[in-house]
């Protein structure tokens, strides 16, 4: 094992795949000369040159469309959005072209493309730069949605995403790029659609993904001091979702809390709750509790932002609620 920052794991995954396959290229704002807005493509321009690491104008619709067209013609582009808030400018290319061209062409075209960049809040960035769109993209058939929470998962999942023959939405976090973690030496990938049990437990299942899962870890440490054993599942991939991992855990613990940084209406937690009540209702000893952001645009005020986001204290309260404590 070696220790890498999250940004280094991302750069390493892209570089390894670009050395393996010369149809892969990286395109986006500031990915080349500036080494990436978050330094997640550091050194790649020097190694691969300007034909495979391309700076673009501020035109998400334009370079998303170029990526989709080149993917249909045999390339494997990696399109970086400076944040997924800006993907809304190019979302027509993602939803109406990338996600649908395989079906609409009768299988004559596929679209092996990765759209990657940070999602959700990152401090005081206010309403238009603090949005989580995992559930938006996951709602669309034809897209796969990946949200890693640590460097090792990020590298293995990104390599798998780049090799996938369908479009993948790969969502990171500005607040995780500096995170350090152990990453396996040598070649490895992590299959899409497979969740990971990050912590074994017996009393309650906590399901989460992305950077907000850190609050679940903090809560589990505190609850362990009180003799409450939490099992933590990191979805890693939102779509396809590993329903078996969730159901098997709930059948063991009989209680569930879902922690998601997203607005509460029609989100990933809602989808999980539906499947659990449909497939494991008789195993539940308490109603499922979900923890989300407030149902408002993200505030700029640091005091209000702290109230807007779910935190480990909210997780502790939710766990005690499902345990009737």
CSV table of C-alpha atoms in Angstrom, one decimal:
chain,number,residue,atom,x,y,z
A,1,UNK,CA,0.0,0.0,0.0
A,2,UNK,CA,1.0,3.6,-0.5
A,3,UNK,CA,-0.5,6.9,0.7
A,4,UNK,CA,-2.0,9.3,-1.8
A,5,UNK,CA,-4.1,12.4,-1.7
A,6,UNK,CA,-7.5,12.0,-3.3
A,7,UNK,CA,-6.4,14.3,-6.1
A,8,UNK,CA,-3.3,12.2,-6.7
A,9,UNK,CA,-5.5,9.0,-6.9
A,10,UNK,CA,-7.6,10.6,-9.5
A,11,UNK,CA,-4.6,11.7,-11.6
A,12,UNK,CA,-3.0,8.3,-11.2
A,13,UNK,CA,-6.1,6.5,-12.4
A,14,UNK,CA,-6.5,8.7,-15.5
A,15,UNK,CA,-2.7,8.6,-16.3
A,16,UNK,CA,-2.6,4.8,-16.0
A,17,UNK,CA,-5.6,4.4,-18.3
A,18,UNK,CA,-4.2,6.9,-20.8
A,19,UNK,CA,-0.9,4.9,-21.0
A,20,UNK,CA,-2.9,1.7,-21.5
A,21,UNK,CA,-5.3,3.1,-24.2
A,22,UNK,CA,-4.4,6.0,-26.6
A,23,UNK,CA,-8.1,6.6,-27.4
A,24,UNK,CA,-8.5,8.1,-23.9
A,25,UNK,CA,-8.1,11.9,-23.5
A,26,UNK,CA,-9.0,14.5,-20.9
A,27,UNK,CA,-10.8,17.7,-21.7
A,28,UNK,CA,-12.1,20.6,-19.6
A,29,UNK,CA,-11.5,24.0,-18.2
A,30,UNK,CA,-7.9,24.5,-16.8
A,31,UNK,CA,-7.1,20.7,-16.9
A,32,UNK,CA,-3.9,21.3,-18.9
A,33,UNK,CA,-1.7,24.4,-18.4
A,34,UNK,CA,-3.0,24.9,-14.9
A,35,UNK,CA,-2.8,21.2,-13.9
A,36,UNK,CA,-6.5,21.2,-13.1
A,37,UNK,CA,-8.5,23.6,-11.0
A,38,UNK,CA,-7.9,21.3,-8.0
A,39,UNK,CA,-4.6,19.9,-9.3
A,40,UNK,CA,-6.3,16.6,-10.1
A,41,UNK,CA,-4.5,16.4,-13.5
A,42,UNK,CA,-1.1,17.6,-12.3
A,43,UNK,CA,1.7,16.6,-14.8
A,44,UNK,CA,-0.6,15.1,-17.3
A,45,UNK,CA,-0.1,17.7,-20.0
A,46,UNK,CA,3.7,17.2,-19.7
A,47,UNK,CA,3.3,13.4,-20.2
A,48,UNK,CA,0.5,13.2,-22.8
A,49,UNK,CA,0.7,16.5,-24.6
A,50,UNK,CA,-1.9,19.0,-25.8
A,51,UNK,CA,-3.6,16.6,-28.1
A,52,UNK,CA,-4.7,14.4,-25.2
A,53,UNK,CA,-5.0,16.9,-22.4
A,54,UNK,CA,-7.1,19.8,-23.7
A,55,UNK,CA,-8.0,23.1,-22.1
A,56,UNK,CA,-11.4,24.4,-23.2
A,57,UNK,CA,-13.2,27.7,-23.2
A,58,UNK,CA,-15.9,28.2,-20.6
A,59,UNK,CA,-18.4,26.3,-22.6
A,60,UNK,CA,-19.7,23.2,-20.9
A,61,UNK,CA,-22.4,22.6,-23.6
A,62,UNK,CA,-19.7,22.8,-26.3
A,63,UNK,CA,-17.1,20.5,-24.8
A,64,UNK,CA,-19.6,18.0,-23.4
A,65,UNK,CA,-21.0,17.7,-27.0
A,66,UNK,CA,-17.5,17.3,-28.5
A,67,UNK,CA,-16.9,14.5,-26.0
A,68,UNK,CA,-20.1,12.7,-26.8
A,69,UNK,CA,-19.5,12.9,-30.5
A,70,UNK,CA,-15.9,11.6,-30.2
A,71,UNK,CA,-17.1,8.8,-27.9
A,72,UNK,CA,-19.5,7.7,-30.6
A,73,UNK,CA,-16.6,7.6,-33.0
A,74,UNK,CA,-14.3,5.3,-31.1
A,75,UNK,CA,-12.7,7.5,-28.4
A,76,UNK,CA,-13.0,7.3,-24.6
A,77,UNK,CA,-13.1,10.9,-23.4
A,78,UNK,CA,-12.9,12.1,-19.8
A,79,UNK,CA,-14.8,15.4,-19.5
A,80,UNK,CA,-14.0,17.4,-16.4
A,81,UNK,CA,-16.5,19.9,-15.1
A,82,UNK,CA,-15.0,22.4,-12.7
A,83,UNK,CA,-18.1,21.5,-10.5
A,84,UNK,CA,-21.2,19.6,-11.4
A,85,UNK,CA,-23.1,22.8,-10.8
A,86,UNK,CA,-21.7,23.9,-14.2
A,87,UNK,CA,-22.8,20.6,-15.8
A,88,UNK,CA,-26.3,22.1,-15.9
A,89,UNK,CA,-25.1,24.2,-18.9
A,90,UNK,CA,-24.2,21.0,-20.7
A,91,UNK,CA,-26.9,18.7,-19.3
A,92,UNK,CA,-28.7,18.4,-22.7
A,93,UNK,CA,-25.6,16.6,-24.1
A,94,UNK,CA,-25.5,14.2,-21.1
A,95,UNK,CA,-29.2,13.4,-20.8
A,96,UNK,CA,-30.4,13.6,-24.4
A,97,UNK,CA,-27.4,12.3,-26.2
A,98,UNK,CA,-24.9,10.4,-24.1
A,99,UNK,CA,-27.5,8.5,-22.1
A,100,UNK,CA,-29.8,7.7,-25.1
A,101,UNK,CA,-27.6,7.1,-28.2
A,102,UNK,CA,-27.2,3.4,-27.6
A,103,UNK,CA,-30.9,2.8,-27.6
A,104,UNK,CA,-31.8,5.4,-30.2
A,105,UNK,CA,-29.2,4.0,-32.7
A,106,UNK,CA,-30.5,0.4,-32.2
A,107,UNK,CA,-27.1,-0.5,-30.6
A,108,UNK,CA,-25.1,0.9,-33.6
A,109,UNK,CA,-23.4,3.5,-31.3
A,110,UNK,CA,-22.3,3.3,-27.7
A,111,UNK,CA,-20.9,6.2,-25.7
A,112,UNK,CA,-17.9,5.3,-23.5
A,113,UNK,CA,-17.5,8.6,-21.8
A,114,UNK,CA,-16.8,9.8,-18.2
A,115,UNK,CA,-18.1,13.1,-16.9
A,116,UNK,CA,-16.2,13.9,-13.7
A,117,UNK,CA,-15.8,16.7,-11.2
A,118,UNK,CA,-16.8,17.8,-7.7
A,119,UNK,CA,-20.4,17.6,-6.4
A,120,UNK,CA,-22.3,19.0,-3.4
A,121,UNK,CA,-21.2,21.8,-1.0
A,122,UNK,CA,-17.6,22.9,-0.2
A,123,UNK,CA,-17.9,25.5,2.4
A,124,UNK,CA,-19.2,29.0,1.8
A,125,UNK,CA,-19.9,28.7,-1.9
A,126,UNK,CA,-23.5,29.7,-1.6
A,127,UNK,CA,-26.6,28.4,-3.4
A,128,UNK,CA,-25.5,28.0,-7.0
A,129,UNK,CA,-22.2,26.3,-6.2
A,130,UNK,CA,-23.3,23.9,-3.5
A,131,UNK,CA,-25.7,21.5,-5.2
A,132,UNK,CA,-25.8,17.7,-5.2
A,133,UNK,CA,-27.2,16.2,-8.4
A,134,UNK,CA,-26.5,12.5,-7.9
A,135,UNK,CA,-30.2,11.7,-7.8
A,136,UNK,CA,-30.9,13.9,-10.9
A,137,UNK,CA,-28.4,11.9,-13.0
A,138,UNK,CA,-29.3,8.5,-11.4
A,139,UNK,CA,-32.9,9.1,-12.4
A,140,UNK,CA,-31.9,8.8,-16.1
A,141,UNK,CA,-31.7,5.4,-17.7
A,142,UNK,CA,-28.4,4.9,-19.6
A,143,UNK,CA,-26.2,6.7,-17.0
A,144,UNK,CA,-24.1,5.2,-14.3
A,145,UNK,CA,-23.4,7.3,-11.2
A,146,UNK,CA,-20.3,6.9,-9.0
A,147,UNK,CA,-19.6,8.9,-5.8
A,148,UNK,CA,-16.4,7.6,-4.0
A,149,UNK,CA,-15.5,8.7,-0.5
A,150,UNK,CA,-11.7,7.9,-0.3
A,151,UNK,CA,-8.6,7.8,-2.5
A,152,UNK,CA,-8.5,4.0,-2.9
A,153,UNK,CA,-12.1,3.7,-4.0
A,154,UNK,CA,-11.7,6.8,-6.2
A,155,UNK,CA,-8.8,5.3,-8.1
A,156,UNK,CA,-10.3,1.8,-8.6
A,157,UNK,CA,-13.7,3.1,-9.5
A,158,UNK,CA,-12.4,5.7,-11.9
A,159,UNK,CA,-10.4,3.1,-13.8
A,160,UNK,CA,-13.5,1.0,-14.1
A,161,UNK,CA,-15.5,3.9,-15.2
A,162,UNK,CA,-13.1,4.8,-17.9
A,163,UNK,CA,-13.2,1.2,-19.2
A,164,UNK,CA,-17.0,1.1,-19.1
A,165,UNK,CA,-18.7,1.1,-22.5
A,166,UNK,CA,-21.5,3.4,-21.3
A,167,UNK,CA,-21.5,7.0,-20.0
A,168,UNK,CA,-20.5,7.3,-16.3
A,169,UNK,CA,-21.1,10.3,-14.0
A,170,UNK,CA,-18.1,10.4,-11.6
A,171,UNK,CA,-18.7,12.8,-8.7
A,172,UNK,CA,-15.9,13.9,-6.4
A,173,UNK,CA,-15.7,16.7,-3.8
A,174,UNK,CA,-13.6,19.9,-3.5
A,175,UNK,CA,-13.3,19.1,0.2
A,176,UNK,CA,-11.9,15.7,-0.4
A,177,UNK,CA,-9.1,16.4,-2.8
A,178,UNK,CA,-6.6,16.9,0.0
A,179,UNK,CA,-7.7,13.8,1.9
A,180,UNK,CA,-5.0,11.2,2.3
A,181,UNK,CA,-5.5,7.4,2.3
A,182,UNK,CA,-3.8,4.1,1.6
A,183,UNK,CA,-4.1,3.0,-2.0
A,184,UNK,CA,-3.0,-0.5,-3.3
A,185,UNK,CA,0.2,-0.7,-5.2
A,186,UNK,CA,-0.1,-2.0,-8.8
A,187,UNK,CA,-3.0,-2.5,-11.1
A,188,UNK,CA,-6.5,-2.8,-9.7
A,189,UNK,CA,-10.1,-1.8,-10.5
A,190,UNK,CA,-13.3,-1.8,-8.4
A,191,UNK,CA,-16.4,-2.9,-10.2
A,192,UNK,CA,-19.2,-0.4,-10.5
A,193,UNK,CA,-22.4,-1.3,-8.6
A,194,UNK,CA,-20.7,-2.9,-5.6
A,195,UNK,CA,-21.1,-1.3,-2.2
A,196,UNK,CA,-18.6,-1.7,0.6
A,197,UNK,CA,-19.2,-2.4,4.2
A,198,UNK,CA,-16.8,0.1,5.8
A,199,UNK,CA,-17.6,-0.9,9.4
A,200,UNK,CA,-19.3,-4.1,10.6
A,201,UNK,CA,-22.0,-3.8,13.2
A,202,UNK,CA,-25.1,-5.5,14.6
A,203,UNK,CA,-27.5,-2.9,16.0
A,204,UNK,CA,-28.2,-0.5,13.1
A,205,UNK,CA,-27.3,-0.1,9.4
A,206,UNK,CA,-26.1,3.3,8.3
A,207,UNK,CA,-26.1,3.8,4.5
A,208,UNK,CA,-24.2,6.8,3.0
A,209,UNK,CA,-21.8,7.8,0.2
A,210,UNK,CA,-19.4,10.6,-0.8
A,211,UNK,CA,-17.8,13.0,1.7
A,212,UNK,CA,-20.8,13.1,4.1
A,213,UNK,CA,-20.0,9.5,5.1
A,214,UNK,CA,-17.3,10.9,7.4
A,215,UNK,CA,-20.1,12.1,9.7
A,216,UNK,CA,-21.3,8.5,9.9
A,217,UNK,CA,-17.9,7.4,11.0
A,218,UNK,CA,-17.7,10.1,13.7
A,219,UNK,CA,-21.2,9.1,15.0
A,220,UNK,CA,-20.3,5.4,15.0
A,221,UNK,CA,-17.2,6.0,17.1
A,222,UNK,CA,-19.3,8.0,19.7
A,223,UNK,CA,-22.1,5.4,19.7
A,224,UNK,CA,-19.6,2.6,20.2
A,225,UNK,CA,-18.7,4.1,23.5
A,226,UNK,CA,-22.3,3.6,24.6
A,227,UNK,CA,-22.4,0.0,23.4
A,228,UNK,CA,-24.3,0.7,20.2
A,229,UNK,CA,-22.8,-1.2,17.2
A,230,UNK,CA,-23.2,0.5,13.8
A,231,UNK,CA,-22.8,-1.1,10.4
A,232,UNK,CA,-21.7,1.4,7.8
A,233,UNK,CA,-22.3,0.8,4.1
A,234,UNK,CA,-20.6,3.0,1.5
A,235,UNK,CA,-22.7,2.8,-1.6
A,236,UNK,CA,-19.8,4.0,-3.8
A,237,UNK,CA,-22.0,3.6,-6.9
A,238,UNK,CA,-25.5,5.2,-6.7
A,239,UNK,CA,-26.6,3.6,-10.0
A,240,UNK,CA,-26.4,0.7,-10.4
A,241,UNK,CA,-27.2,0.4,-6.7
A,242,UNK,CA,-26.1,-2.6,-4.7
A,243,UNK,CA,-29.5,-3.4,-3.2
A,244,UNK,CA,-28.3,-6.9,-2.0
A,245,UNK,CA,-25.7,-5.4,0.3
A,246,UNK,CA,-28.3,-3.0,1.8
A,247,UNK,CA,-30.9,-5.7,2.3
A,248,UNK,CA,-28.5,-8.2,3.8
A,249,UNK,CA,-27.4,-5.7,6.3
A,250,UNK,CA,-30.9,-4.7,7.3
A,251,UNK,CA,-31.9,-8.3,7.7
A,252,UNK,CA,-29.1,-8.5,10.2
A,253,UNK,CA,-29.5,-5.3,12.1
A,254,UNK,CA,-33.3,-4.7,11.6
A,255,UNK,CA,-32.8,-0.9,11.7
A,256,UNK,CA,-31.6,1.6,9.1
A,257,UNK,CA,-30.5,5.3,8.9
A,258,UNK,CA,-29.6,6.9,5.6
A,259,UNK,CA,-27.2,9.8,5.5
A,260,UNK,CA,-27.2,11.8,2.2
A,261,UNK,CA,-26.1,15.3,1.4
A,262,UNK,CA,-29.0,16.2,-0.9
A,263,UNK,CA,-32.4,17.9,-0.8
A,264,UNK,CA,-35.0,15.6,0.7
A,265,UNK,CA,-37.5,15.5,-2.1
A,266,UNK,CA,-37.1,12.5,-4.5
A,267,UNK,CA,-33.5,11.7,-3.6
A,268,UNK,CA,-31.3,8.6,-3.4
A,269,UNK,CA,-32.5,7.9,0.2
A,270,UNK,CA,-36.1,7.8,-1.1
A,271,UNK,CA,-35.1,5.1,-3.6
A,272,UNK,CA,-33.4,3.0,-0.9
A,273,UNK,CA,-36.3,3.2,1.5
A,274,UNK,CA,-38.7,2.0,-1.2
A,275,UNK,CA,-36.6,-1.1,-2.0
A,276,UNK,CA,-36.1,-1.9,1.7
A,277,UNK,CA,-39.8,-1.7,2.6
A,278,UNK,CA,-40.6,-3.7,-0.6
A,279,UNK,CA,-38.1,-6.5,0.0
A,280,UNK,CA,-37.4,-6.5,3.7
A,281,UNK,CA,-40.4,-4.9,5.5
A,282,UNK,CA,-40.8,-7.8,7.9
A,283,UNK,CA,-37.2,-7.5,9.1
A,284,UNK,CA,-37.6,-3.9,10.2
A,285,UNK,CA,-38.0,-3.2,13.9
A,286,UNK,CA,-38.4,0.5,13.5
A,287,UNK,CA,-39.3,3.0,10.7
A,288,UNK,CA,-36.3,4.0,8.5
A,289,UNK,CA,-34.8,7.5,9.2
A,290,UNK,CA,-33.2,9.6,6.5
A,291,UNK,CA,-30.9,12.6,7.1
A,292,UNK,CA,-30.6,15.2,4.3
A,293,UNK,CA,-29.9,18.9,3.9
A,294,UNK,CA,-32.6,21.4,4.6
A,295,UNK,CA,-35.2,21.7,1.8
A,296,UNK,CA,-33.8,25.1,0.8
A,297,UNK,CA,-31.0,26.5,-1.4
A,298,UNK,CA,-27.7,26.3,0.4
A,299,UNK,CA,-27.0,29.4,2.5
A,300,UNK,CA,-23.8,31.5,2.4
A,301,UNK,CA,-23.7,32.3,6.1
A,302,UNK,CA,-21.4,29.8,7.9
A,303,UNK,CA,-23.9,29.6,10.8
A,304,UNK,CA,-26.8,28.8,8.6
A,305,UNK,CA,-24.7,26.4,6.5
A,306,UNK,CA,-23.9,24.4,9.6
A,307,UNK,CA,-27.6,24.0,10.3
A,308,UNK,CA,-28.4,23.2,6.7
A,309,UNK,CA,-26.0,20.2,6.5
A,310,UNK,CA,-26.6,17.0,8.4
A,311,UNK,CA,-23.8,16.2,10.8
A,312,UNK,CA,-22.6,13.4,13.2
A,313,UNK,CA,-24.9,14.7,16.0
A,314,UNK,CA,-27.9,14.3,13.7
A,315,UNK,CA,-26.7,10.7,13.0
A,316,UNK,CA,-26.4,9.9,16.7
A,317,UNK,CA,-30.0,11.2,17.3
A,318,UNK,CA,-31.3,9.2,14.3
A,319,UNK,CA,-29.7,6.0,15.5
A,320,UNK,CA,-31.1,6.4,19.0
A,321,UNK,CA,-34.5,7.1,17.5
A,322,UNK,CA,-34.6,3.8,15.5
A,323,UNK,CA,-33.3,2.0,18.7
A,324,UNK,CA,-36.0,3.7,20.8
A,325,UNK,CA,-33.4,5.1,23.2
